[in-house]
Coordinates of N, CA and C in Angstrom, one line a residue:
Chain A
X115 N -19.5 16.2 5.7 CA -20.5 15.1 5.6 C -20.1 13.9 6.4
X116 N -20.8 13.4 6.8 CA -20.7 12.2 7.7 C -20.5 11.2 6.9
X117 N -19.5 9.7 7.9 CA -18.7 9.1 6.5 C -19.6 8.2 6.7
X118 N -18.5 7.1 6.3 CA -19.6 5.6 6.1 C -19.6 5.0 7.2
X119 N -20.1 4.4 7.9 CA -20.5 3.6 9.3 C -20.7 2.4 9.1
X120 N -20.2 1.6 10.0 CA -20.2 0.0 10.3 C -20.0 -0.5 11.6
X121 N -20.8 -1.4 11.9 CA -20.7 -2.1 12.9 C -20.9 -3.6 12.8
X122 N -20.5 -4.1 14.1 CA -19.6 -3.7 15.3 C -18.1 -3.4 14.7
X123 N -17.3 -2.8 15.4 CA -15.7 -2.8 15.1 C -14.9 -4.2 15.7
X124 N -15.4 -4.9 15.8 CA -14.8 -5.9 16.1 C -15.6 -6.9 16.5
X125 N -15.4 -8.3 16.0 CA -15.9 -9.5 16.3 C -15.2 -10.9 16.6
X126 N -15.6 -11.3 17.6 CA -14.7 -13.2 17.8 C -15.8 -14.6 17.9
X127 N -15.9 -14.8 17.1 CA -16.7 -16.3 17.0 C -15.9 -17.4 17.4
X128 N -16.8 -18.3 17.5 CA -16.5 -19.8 16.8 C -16.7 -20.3 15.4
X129 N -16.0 -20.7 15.1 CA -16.4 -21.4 13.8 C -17.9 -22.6 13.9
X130 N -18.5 -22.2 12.6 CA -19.2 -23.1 12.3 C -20.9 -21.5 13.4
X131 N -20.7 -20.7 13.8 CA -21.0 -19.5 14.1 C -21.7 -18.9 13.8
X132 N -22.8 -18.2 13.3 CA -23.4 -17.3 12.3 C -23.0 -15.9 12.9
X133 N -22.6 -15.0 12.0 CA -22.7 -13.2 12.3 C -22.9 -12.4 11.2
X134 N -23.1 -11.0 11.8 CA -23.7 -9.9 10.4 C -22.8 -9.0 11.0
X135 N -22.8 -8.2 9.8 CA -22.1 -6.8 9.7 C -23.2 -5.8 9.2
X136 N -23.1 -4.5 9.8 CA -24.1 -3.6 9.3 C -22.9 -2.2 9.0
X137 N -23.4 -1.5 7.6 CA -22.8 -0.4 7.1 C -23.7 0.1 6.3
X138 N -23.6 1.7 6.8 CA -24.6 2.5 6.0 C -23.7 3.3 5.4
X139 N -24.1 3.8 4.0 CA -22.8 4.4 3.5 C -23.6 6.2 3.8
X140 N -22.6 6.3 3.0 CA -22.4 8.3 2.9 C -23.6 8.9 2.2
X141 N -24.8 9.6 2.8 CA -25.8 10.6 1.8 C -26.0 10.5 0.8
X142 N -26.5 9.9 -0.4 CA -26.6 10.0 -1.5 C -25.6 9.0 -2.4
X143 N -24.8 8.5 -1.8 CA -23.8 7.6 -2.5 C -25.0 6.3 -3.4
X144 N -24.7 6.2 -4.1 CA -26.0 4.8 -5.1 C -25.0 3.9 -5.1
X145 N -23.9 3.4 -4.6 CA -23.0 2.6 -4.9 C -22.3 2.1 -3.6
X146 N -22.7 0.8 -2.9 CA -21.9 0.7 -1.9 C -21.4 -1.1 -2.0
X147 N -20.4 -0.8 -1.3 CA -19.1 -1.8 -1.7 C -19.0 -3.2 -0.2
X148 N -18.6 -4.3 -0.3 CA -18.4 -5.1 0.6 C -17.0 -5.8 0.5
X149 N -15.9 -5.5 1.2 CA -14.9 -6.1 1.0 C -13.8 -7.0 2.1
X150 N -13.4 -7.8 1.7 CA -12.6 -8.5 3.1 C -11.4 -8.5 2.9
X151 N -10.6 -8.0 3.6 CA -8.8 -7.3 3.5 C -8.5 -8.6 4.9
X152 N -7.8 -9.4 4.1 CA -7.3 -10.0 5.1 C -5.5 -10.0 5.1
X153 N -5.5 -10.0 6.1 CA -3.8 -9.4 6.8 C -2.3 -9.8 5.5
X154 N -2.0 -8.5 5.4 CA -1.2 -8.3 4.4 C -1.5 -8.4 3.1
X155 N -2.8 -8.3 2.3 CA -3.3 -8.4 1.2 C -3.9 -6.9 1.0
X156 N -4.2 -7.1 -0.3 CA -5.1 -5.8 -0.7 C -6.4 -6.0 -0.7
X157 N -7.5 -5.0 -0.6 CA -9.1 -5.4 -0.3 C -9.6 -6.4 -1.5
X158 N -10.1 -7.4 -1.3 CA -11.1 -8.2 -2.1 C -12.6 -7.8 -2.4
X159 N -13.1 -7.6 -3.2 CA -13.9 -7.0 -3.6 C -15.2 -8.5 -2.9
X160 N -17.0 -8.3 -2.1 CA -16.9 -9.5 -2.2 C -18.6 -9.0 -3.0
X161 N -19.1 -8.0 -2.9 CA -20.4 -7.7 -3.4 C -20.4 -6.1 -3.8
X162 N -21.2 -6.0 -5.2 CA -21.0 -4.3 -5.3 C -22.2 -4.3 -5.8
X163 N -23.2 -3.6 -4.6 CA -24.8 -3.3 -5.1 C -24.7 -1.9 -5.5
X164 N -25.6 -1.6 -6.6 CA -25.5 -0.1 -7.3 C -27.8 -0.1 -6.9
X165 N -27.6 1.2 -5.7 CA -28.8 1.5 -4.9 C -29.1 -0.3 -4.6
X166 N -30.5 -0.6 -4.8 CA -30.7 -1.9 -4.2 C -30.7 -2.9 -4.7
X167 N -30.0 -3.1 -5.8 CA -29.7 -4.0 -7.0 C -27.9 -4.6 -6.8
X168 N -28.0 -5.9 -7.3 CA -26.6 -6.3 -6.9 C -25.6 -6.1 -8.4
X169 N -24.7 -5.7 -8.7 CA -23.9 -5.5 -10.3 C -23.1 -6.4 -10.3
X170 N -22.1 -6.8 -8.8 CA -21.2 -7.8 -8.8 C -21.2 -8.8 -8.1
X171 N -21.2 -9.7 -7.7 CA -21.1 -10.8 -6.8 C -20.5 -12.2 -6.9
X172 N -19.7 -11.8 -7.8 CA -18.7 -13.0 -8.5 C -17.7 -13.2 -7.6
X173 N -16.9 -13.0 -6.5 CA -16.5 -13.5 -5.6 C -17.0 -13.7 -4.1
X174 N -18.2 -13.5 -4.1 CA -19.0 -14.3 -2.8 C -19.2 -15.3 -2.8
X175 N -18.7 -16.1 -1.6 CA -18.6 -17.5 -1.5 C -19.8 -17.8 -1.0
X176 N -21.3 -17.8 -2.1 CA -22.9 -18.2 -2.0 C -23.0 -19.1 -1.0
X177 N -22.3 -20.1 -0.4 CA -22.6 -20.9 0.2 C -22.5 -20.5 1.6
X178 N -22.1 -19.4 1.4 CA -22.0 -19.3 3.3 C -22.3 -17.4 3.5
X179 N -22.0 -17.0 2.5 CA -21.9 -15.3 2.5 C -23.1 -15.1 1.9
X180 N -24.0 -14.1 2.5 CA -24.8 -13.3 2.2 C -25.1 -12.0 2.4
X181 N -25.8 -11.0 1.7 CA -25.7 -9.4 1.5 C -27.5 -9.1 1.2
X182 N -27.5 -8.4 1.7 CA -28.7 -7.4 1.1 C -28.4 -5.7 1.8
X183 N -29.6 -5.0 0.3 CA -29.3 -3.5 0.6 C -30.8 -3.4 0.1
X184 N -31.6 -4.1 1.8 CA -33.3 -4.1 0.8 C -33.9 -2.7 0.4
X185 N -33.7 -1.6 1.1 CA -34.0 0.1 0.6 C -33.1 1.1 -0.1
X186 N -32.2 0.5 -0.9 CA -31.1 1.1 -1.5 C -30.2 1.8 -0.8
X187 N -30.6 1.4 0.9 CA -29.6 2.4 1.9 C -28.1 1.9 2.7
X188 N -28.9 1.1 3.4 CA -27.9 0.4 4.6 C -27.6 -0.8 4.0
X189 N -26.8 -1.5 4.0 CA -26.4 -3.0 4.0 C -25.9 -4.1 5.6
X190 N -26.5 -5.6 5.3 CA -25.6 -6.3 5.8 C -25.1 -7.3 5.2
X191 N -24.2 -7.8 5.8 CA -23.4 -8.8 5.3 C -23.3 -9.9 6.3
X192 N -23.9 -11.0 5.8 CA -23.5 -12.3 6.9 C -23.0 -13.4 6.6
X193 N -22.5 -14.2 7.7 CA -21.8 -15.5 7.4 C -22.3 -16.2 8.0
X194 N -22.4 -17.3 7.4 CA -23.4 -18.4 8.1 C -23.2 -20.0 7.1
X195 N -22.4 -21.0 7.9 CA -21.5 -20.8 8.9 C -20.5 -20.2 8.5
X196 N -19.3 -19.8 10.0 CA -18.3 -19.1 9.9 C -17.4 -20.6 9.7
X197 N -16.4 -20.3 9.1 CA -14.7 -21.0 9.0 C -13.6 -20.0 9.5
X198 N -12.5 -20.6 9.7 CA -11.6 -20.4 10.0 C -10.5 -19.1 9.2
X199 N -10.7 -20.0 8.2 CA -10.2 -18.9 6.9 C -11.1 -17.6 6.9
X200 N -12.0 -17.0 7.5 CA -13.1 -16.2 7.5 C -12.6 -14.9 7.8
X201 N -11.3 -15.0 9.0 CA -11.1 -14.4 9.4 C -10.4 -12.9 8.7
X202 N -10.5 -12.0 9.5 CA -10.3 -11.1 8.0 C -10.9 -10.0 8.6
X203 N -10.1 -8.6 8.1 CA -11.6 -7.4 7.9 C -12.2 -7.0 6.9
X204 N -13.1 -6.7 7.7 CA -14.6 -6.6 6.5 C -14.8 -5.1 6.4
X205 N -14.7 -4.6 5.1 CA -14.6 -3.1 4.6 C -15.6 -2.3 3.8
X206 N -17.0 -1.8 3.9 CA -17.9 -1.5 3.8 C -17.5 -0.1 2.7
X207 N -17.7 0.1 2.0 CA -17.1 1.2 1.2 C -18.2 1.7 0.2
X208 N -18.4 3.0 -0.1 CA -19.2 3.8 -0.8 C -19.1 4.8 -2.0
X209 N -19.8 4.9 -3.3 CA -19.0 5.9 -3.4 C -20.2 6.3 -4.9
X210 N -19.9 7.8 -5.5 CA -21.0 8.3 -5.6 C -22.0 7.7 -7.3
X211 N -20.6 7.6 -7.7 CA -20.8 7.1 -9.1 C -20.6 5.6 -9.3
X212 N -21.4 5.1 -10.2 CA -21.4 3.7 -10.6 C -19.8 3.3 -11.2
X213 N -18.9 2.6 -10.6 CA -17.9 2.4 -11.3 C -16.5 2.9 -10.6
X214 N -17.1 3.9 -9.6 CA -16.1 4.6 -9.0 C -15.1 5.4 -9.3
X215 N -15.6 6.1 -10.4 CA -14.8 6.7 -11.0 C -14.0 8.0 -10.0
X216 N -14.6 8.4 -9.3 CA -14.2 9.4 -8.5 C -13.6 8.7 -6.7
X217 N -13.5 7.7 -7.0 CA -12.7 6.5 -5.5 C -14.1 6.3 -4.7
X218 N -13.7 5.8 -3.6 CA -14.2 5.3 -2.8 C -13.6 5.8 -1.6
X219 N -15.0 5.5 -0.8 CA -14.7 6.4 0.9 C -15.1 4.9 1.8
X220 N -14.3 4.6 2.7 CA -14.1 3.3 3.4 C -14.6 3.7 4.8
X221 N -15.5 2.9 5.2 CA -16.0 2.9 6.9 C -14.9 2.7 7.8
X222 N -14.7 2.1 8.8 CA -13.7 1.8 9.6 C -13.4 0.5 9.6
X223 N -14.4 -0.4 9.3 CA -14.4 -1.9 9.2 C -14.5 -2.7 10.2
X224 N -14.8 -4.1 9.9 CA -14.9 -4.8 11.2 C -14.6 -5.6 11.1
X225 N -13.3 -6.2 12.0 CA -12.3 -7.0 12.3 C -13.0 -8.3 13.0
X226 N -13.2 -9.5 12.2 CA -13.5 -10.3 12.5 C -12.8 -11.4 12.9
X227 N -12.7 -12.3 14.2 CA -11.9 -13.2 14.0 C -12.6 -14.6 14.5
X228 N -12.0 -15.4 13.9 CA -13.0 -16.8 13.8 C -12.0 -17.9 14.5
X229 N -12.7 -18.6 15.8 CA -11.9 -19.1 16.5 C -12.3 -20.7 16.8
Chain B
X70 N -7.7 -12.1 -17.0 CA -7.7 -11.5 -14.9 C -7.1 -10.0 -15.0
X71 N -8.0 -9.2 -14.5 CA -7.4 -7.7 -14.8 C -6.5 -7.9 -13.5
X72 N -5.3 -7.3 -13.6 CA -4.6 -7.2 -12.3 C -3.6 -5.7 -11.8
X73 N -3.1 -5.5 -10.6 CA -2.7 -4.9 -10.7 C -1.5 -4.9 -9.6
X74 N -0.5 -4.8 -9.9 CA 0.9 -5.6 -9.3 C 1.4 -4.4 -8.5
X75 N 2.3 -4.6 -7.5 CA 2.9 -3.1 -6.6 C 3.8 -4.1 -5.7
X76 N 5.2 -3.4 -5.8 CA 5.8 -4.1 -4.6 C 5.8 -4.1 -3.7
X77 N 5.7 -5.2 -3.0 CA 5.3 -5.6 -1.5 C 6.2 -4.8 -0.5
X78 N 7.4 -4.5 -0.9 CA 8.5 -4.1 0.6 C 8.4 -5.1 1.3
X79 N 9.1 -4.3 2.6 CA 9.2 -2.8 3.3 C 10.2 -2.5 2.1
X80 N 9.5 -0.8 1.8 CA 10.4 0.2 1.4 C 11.1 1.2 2.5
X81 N 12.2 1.3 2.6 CA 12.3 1.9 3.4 C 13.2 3.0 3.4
X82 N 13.0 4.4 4.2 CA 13.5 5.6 3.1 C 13.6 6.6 4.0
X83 N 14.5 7.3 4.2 CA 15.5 8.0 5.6 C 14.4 9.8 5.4
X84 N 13.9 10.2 6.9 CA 12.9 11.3 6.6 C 13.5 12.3 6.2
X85 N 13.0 12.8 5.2 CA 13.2 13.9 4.6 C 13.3 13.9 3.4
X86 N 13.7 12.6 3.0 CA 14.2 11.7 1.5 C 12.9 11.7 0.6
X87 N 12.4 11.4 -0.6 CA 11.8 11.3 -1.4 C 11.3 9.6 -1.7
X88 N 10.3 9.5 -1.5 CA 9.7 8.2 -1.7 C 9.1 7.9 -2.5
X89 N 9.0 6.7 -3.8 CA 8.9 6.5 -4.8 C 8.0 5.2 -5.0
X90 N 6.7 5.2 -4.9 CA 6.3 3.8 -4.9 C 5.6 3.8 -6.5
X91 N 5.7 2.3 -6.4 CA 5.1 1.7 -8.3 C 3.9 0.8 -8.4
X92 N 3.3 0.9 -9.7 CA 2.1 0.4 -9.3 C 2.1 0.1 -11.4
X93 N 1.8 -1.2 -11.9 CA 1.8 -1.8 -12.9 C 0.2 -2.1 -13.5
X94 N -0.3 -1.8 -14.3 CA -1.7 -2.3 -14.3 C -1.7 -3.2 -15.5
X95 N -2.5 -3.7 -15.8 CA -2.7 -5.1 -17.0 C -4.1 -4.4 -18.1
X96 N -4.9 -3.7 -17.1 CA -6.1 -3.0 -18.5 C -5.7 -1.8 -19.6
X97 N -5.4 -1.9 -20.3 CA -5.0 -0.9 -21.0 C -6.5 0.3 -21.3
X98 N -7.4 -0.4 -21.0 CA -8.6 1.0 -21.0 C -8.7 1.8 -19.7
X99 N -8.3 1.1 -19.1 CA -8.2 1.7 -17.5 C -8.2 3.4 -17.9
X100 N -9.2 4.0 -16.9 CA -9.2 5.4 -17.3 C -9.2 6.3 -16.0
X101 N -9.0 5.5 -15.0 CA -9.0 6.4 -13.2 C -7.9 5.3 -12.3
X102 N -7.3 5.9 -11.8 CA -6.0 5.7 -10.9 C -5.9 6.1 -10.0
X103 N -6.2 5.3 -8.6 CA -6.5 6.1 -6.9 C -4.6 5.4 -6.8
X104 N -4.5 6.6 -5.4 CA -3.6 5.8 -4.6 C -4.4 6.1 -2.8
X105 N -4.3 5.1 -2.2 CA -4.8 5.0 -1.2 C -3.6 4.6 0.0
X106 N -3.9 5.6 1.1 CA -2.9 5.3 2.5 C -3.9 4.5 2.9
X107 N -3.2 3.1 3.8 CA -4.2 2.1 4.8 C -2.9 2.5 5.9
X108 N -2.8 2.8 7.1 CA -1.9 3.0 8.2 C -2.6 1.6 9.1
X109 N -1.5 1.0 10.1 CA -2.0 -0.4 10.6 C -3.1 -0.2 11.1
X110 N -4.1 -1.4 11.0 CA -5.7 -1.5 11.7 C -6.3 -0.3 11.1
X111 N -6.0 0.1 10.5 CA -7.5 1.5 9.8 C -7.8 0.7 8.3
X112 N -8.8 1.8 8.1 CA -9.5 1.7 6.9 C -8.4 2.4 5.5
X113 N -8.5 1.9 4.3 CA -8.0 3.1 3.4 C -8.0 4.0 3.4
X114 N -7.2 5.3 3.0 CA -8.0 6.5 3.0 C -7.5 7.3 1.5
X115 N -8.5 7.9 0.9 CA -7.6 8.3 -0.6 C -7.1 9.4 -0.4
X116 N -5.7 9.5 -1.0 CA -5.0 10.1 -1.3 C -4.7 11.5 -2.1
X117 N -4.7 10.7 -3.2 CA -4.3 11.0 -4.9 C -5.6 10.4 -5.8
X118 N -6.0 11.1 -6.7 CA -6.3 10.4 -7.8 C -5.9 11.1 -9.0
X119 N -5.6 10.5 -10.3 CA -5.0 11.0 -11.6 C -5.7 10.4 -12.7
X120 N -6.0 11.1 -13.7 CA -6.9 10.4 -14.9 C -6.3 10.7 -16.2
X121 N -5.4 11.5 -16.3 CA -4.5 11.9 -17.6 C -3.1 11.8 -17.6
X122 N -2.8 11.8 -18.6 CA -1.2 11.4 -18.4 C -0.1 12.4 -18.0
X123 N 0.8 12.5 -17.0 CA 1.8 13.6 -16.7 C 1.6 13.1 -15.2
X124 N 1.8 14.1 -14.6 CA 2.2 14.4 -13.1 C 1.2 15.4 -12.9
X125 N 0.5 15.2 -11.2 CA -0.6 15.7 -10.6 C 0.1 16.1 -9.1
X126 N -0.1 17.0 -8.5 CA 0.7 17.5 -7.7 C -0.5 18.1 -6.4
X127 N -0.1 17.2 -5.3 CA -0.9 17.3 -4.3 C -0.2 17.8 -2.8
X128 N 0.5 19.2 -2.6 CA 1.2 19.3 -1.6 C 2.4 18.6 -1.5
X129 N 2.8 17.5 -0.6 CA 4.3 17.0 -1.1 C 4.0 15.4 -1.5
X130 N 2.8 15.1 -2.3 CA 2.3 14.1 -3.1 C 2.4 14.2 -4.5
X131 N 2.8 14.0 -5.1 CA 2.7 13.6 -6.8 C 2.4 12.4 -7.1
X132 N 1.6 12.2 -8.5 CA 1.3 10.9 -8.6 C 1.3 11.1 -10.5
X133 N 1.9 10.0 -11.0 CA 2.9 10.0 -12.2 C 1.8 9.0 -12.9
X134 N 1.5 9.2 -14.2 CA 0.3 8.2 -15.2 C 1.3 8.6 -16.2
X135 N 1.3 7.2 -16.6 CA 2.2 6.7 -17.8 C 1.4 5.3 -18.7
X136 N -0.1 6.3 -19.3 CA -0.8 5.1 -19.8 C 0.0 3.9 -21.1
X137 N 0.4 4.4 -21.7 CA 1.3 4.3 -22.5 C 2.3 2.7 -22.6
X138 N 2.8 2.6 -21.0 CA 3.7 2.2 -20.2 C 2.7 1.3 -19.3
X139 N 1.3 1.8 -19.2 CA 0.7 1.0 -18.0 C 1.5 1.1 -16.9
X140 N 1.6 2.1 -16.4 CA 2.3 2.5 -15.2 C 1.8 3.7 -14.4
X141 N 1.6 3.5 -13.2 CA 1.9 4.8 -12.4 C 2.3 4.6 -10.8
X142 N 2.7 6.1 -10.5 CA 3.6 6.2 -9.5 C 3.2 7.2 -8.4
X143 N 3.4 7.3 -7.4 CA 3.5 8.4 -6.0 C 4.6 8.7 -5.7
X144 N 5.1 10.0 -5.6 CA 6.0 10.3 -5.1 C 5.5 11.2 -3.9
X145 N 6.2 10.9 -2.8 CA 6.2 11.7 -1.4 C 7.7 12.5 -1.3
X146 N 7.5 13.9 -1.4 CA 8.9 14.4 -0.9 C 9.1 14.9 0.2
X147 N 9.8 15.0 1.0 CA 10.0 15.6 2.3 C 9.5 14.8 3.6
X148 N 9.6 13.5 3.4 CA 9.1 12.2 4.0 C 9.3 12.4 5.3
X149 N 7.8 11.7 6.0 CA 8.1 12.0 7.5 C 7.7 10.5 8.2
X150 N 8.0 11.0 9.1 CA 7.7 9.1 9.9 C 6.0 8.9 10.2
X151 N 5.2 10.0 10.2 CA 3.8 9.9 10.0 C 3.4 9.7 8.7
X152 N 4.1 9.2 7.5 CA 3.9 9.1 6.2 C 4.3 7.6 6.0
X153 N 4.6 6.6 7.1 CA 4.9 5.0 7.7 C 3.2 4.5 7.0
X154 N 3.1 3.6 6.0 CA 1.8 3.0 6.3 C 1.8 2.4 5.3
X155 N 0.9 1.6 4.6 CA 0.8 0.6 3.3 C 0.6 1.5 2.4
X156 N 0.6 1.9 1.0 CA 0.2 2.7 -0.2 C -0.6 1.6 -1.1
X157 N -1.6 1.6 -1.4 CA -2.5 0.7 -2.1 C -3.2 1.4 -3.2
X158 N -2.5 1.0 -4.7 CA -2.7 1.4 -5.9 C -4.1 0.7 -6.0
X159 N -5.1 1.2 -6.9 CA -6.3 1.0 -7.1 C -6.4 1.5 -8.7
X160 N -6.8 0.8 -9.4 CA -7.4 0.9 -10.9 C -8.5 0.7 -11.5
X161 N -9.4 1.7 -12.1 CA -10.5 1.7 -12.6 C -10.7 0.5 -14.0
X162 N -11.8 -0.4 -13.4 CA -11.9 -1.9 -14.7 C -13.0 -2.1 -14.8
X163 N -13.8 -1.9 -15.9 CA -15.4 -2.6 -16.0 C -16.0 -2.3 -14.7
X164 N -16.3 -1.1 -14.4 CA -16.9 -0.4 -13.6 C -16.7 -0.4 -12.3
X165 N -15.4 -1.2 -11.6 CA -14.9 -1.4 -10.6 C -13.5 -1.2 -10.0
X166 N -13.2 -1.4 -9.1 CA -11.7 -0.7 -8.8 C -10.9 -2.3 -8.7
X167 N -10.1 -2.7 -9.4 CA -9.0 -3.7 -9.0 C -7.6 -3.3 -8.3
X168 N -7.6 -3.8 -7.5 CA -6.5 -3.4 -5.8 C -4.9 -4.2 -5.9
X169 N -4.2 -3.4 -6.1 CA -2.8 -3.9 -5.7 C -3.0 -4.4 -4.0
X170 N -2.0 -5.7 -3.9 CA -1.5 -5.8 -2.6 C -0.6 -4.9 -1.3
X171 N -0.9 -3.6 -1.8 CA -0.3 -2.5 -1.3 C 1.3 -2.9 -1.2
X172 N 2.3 -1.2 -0.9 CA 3.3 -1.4 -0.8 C 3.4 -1.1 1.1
X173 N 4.9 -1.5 1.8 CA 4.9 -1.1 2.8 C 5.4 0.0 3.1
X174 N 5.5 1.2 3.5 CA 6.6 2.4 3.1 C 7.1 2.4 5.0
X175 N 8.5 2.5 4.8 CA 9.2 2.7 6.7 C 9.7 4.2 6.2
X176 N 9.2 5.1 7.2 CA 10.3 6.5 6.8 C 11.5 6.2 8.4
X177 N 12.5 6.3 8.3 CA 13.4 6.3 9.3 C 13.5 7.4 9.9
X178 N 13.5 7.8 10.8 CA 13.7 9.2 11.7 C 15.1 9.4 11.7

């Protein structure tokens, strides 16, 4: 099966910047994940839409981060404005069941860096 | 704060040697247990997963659930220097995964 997809694989702004991230998850997945792994940490969870409904969003910084998954399919994710602290990769992740009980399958991500 | 603790390293562990990483969780309902490889600049990739208590045996992977203890573990035996990369314990909480800070594993040649 074909995995999860995201683009671009890499990005360099300025601060103060607007950009989007686009990921489509895996076939049938109802659950797809938005996360920012920034260097040397473990993934931050930052939005968890279950199909085109949002469940989590209690660590999205509303003021500048935004997400939609308007057909229960594809997602983006944008920043607007960017900061410096922004910097980070962004990890698109999918997976079949609400909850994740069976893991998660991770796109390749997209390394953003805010300058 | 559900959390889930893992030592940072570098672990570091001569190939062929047996490798032992740890992973502490805080939810005592916790009922699913990933271990995930991240190798530098990639994405996670799963590994292991274990949902009952004992040892699960995946080629030269084991992964140890000690709910009891709120503990579990990976064992790699027969360690190779392509087995170099972060180990990131992951635990099932209110319908989401809470992420250790991964560990670093060095196999030495």
């Amino acid at each position: 099966e074909a995995g999860v997809a995201q683009s671009p694989r890499y990005k360099i702004i300025e601060k103060r910047q607007s950009v989007a991230f686009w990921c489509n998850p895996i076939s049938g997945h109802a659950t797809l994940y938005w996360y920012q792994q920034i260097l040397g940490q473990g993934p931050k969870l930052l939005i968890q839409f279950q199909n085109n409904g949002v469940v989590d969003d209690s660590q999205l910084p509303k003021d500048r981060f935004s997400a939609e998954r308007l057909k229960g399919v594809d997602s983006t994710l944008k920043i607007q404005p960017a900061k410096l602290e922004d910097s980070a990769v962004y990890l698109c992740a999918s997976s079949l069941n609400h909850g994740g009980g069976n893991g998660y399958t991770f796109g390749s991500g997209t390394r953003l860096t805010v300058v | 704060q559900k959390e889930v603790e893992q030592n940072s390293g570098p672990l570091s562990v001569p190939e062929g040697a047996i490798a032992s990483l740890n992973c502490t969780y805080s939810d005592r309902v916790s009922q699913s247990f990933f271990w995930y490889r991240q190798y530098s600049g990639k994405s996670p990739e799963l590994i292991m997963s274990i949902y009952s208590n004992g040892d699960k045996e995946d080629g030269r992977f084991t992964a140890q659930l000690n709910k009891a203890s709120q503990y579990v573990s990976l064992l790699i035996r027969d360690s190779q220097p392509s087995d170099s990369a972060t180990y990131l314990c992951a635990v099932s909480s209110n319908y989401q995964l809470i992420w250790g800070a991964g560990t670093k594993l060095i196999i030495k040649p």
